[in-house]
Short mmCIF file of C-alpha atoms in Angstrom, two decimals:
data_model
loop_
_atom_site.label_atom_id
_atom_site.label_comp_id
_atom_site.label_asym_id
_atom_site.label_seq_id
_atom_site.Cartn_x
_atom_site.Cartn_y
_atom_site.Cartn_z
CA LYS A 1 18.08 -16.45 146.51
CA GLU A 2 15.68 -19.38 146.19
CA ASP A 3 16.36 -23.02 146.83
CA ILE A 4 16.45 -25.27 143.80
CA ASN A 5 14.06 -27.72 145.39
CA LYS A 6 11.10 -25.89 147.00
CA ALA A 7 10.21 -29.06 149.00
CA TRP A 8 13.41 -28.49 151.09
CA VAL A 9 12.55 -24.92 152.13
CA GLY A 10 11.96 -24.70 155.91
CA LYS A 11 13.24 -28.24 156.52
CA THR A 12 16.25 -29.38 158.52
CA PRO A 13 19.19 -30.21 156.27
CA SER A 14 20.03 -33.92 156.14
CA GLN A 15 22.62 -35.33 158.58
CA VAL A 16 22.58 -32.12 160.72
CA ALA A 17 21.80 -32.95 164.36
CA ASN A 18 19.69 -30.56 166.43
CA THR A 19 22.14 -30.79 169.33
CA VAL A 20 25.81 -31.82 169.59
CA SER A 21 27.79 -31.69 172.83
CA SER A 22 30.81 -33.26 174.48
CA ALA A 23 32.67 -33.16 177.78
CA TRP A 24 35.94 -34.61 179.09
CA ALA A 25 37.40 -35.21 182.54
CA HIS A 26 41.12 -35.82 182.88
CA TYR A 27 43.24 -36.70 185.91
CA ARG A 28 47.03 -36.77 186.04
CA PHE A 29 48.98 -38.35 188.89
CA PHE A 30 51.94 -36.31 190.12
CA ASP A 31 53.19 -38.31 193.14
CA GLY A 32 53.75 -41.85 194.27
CA PRO A 33 53.92 -45.04 192.23
CA LEU A 34 51.47 -43.69 189.59
CA ASP A 35 53.52 -40.50 188.92
CA GLY A 36 53.39 -39.78 185.19
CA PHE A 37 50.18 -41.73 184.54
CA ALA A 38 46.94 -40.02 183.53
CA VAL A 39 43.41 -41.20 182.79
CA GLY A 40 40.57 -39.51 180.98
CA LEU A 41 36.90 -40.15 180.36
CA GLY A 42 34.82 -38.39 177.74
CA ALA A 43 31.15 -38.29 176.74
CA ARG A 44 29.66 -37.28 173.42
CA TYR A 45 26.00 -36.68 172.62
CA THR A 46 24.51 -36.21 169.17
CA GLY A 47 20.81 -35.33 168.93
CA GLU A 48 18.37 -36.68 166.37
CA SER A 49 18.72 -35.73 162.73
CA TYR A 50 17.27 -36.72 159.35
CA GLY A 51 18.85 -38.94 156.79
CA ASP A 52 17.22 -37.11 153.89
CA ASN A 53 16.20 -33.57 153.01
CA GLU A 54 12.46 -34.39 152.96
CA GLU A 55 12.58 -35.40 156.69
CA ARG A 56 11.28 -38.94 155.99
CA LEU A 57 14.16 -40.88 157.54
CA LYS A 58 14.67 -39.90 161.16
CA VAL A 59 18.06 -40.83 162.69
CA PRO A 60 17.80 -41.29 166.49
CA SER A 61 20.06 -39.50 168.98
CA TYR A 62 23.03 -41.30 170.54
CA PHE A 63 25.41 -41.01 173.51
CA LEU A 64 28.96 -42.33 173.37
CA MET A 65 31.74 -42.73 175.95
CA ASP A 66 35.49 -42.50 175.23
CA ALA A 67 38.55 -43.13 177.41
CA THR A 68 42.28 -42.44 177.46
CA VAL A 69 45.25 -43.69 179.45
CA SER A 70 48.66 -42.04 179.15
CA TYR A 71 52.13 -42.11 180.61
CA ARG A 72 54.54 -39.17 180.54
CA ILE A 73 58.35 -39.35 180.97
CA GLY A 74 60.03 -35.98 180.65
CA ASP A 75 59.11 -34.42 177.32
CA TYR A 76 57.58 -37.65 175.95
CA LYS A 77 54.04 -38.98 176.34
CA LEU A 78 52.63 -42.37 175.34
CA GLN A 79 48.83 -42.37 175.06
CA VAL A 80 46.20 -44.95 174.18
CA ALA A 81 42.68 -43.80 173.39
CA ALA A 82 39.49 -45.82 172.92
CA LYS A 83 36.38 -44.43 171.30
CA ASN A 84 32.82 -45.74 171.94
CA ILE A 85 33.97 -47.95 174.84
CA ALA A 86 30.44 -49.31 175.39
CA ASP A 87 30.34 -50.42 171.72
CA LYS A 88 27.06 -48.58 171.13
CA LYS A 89 25.55 -49.08 167.69
CA TYR A 90 24.72 -45.82 165.99
CA ILE A 91 24.34 -44.33 162.51
#
């Protein structure tokens, strides 16, 4: 099957990054005065992409950090999460 627009053949689709990855670290306290509390830190990376199908508008890669704090009592958990904690500007 052929593409409708031959100029797009062999090009990277728009808004599709070449690399996407993420990782999280989470620690929960089980003893002492912080029993029930937990903290987490996450990192997200998105590689460069193109904003159009003709590969004219290159969108740079970006790296973001996220964080969580939670408190657990029995079967209940209260959690606050913050995304992009460094307030990085990205597209």
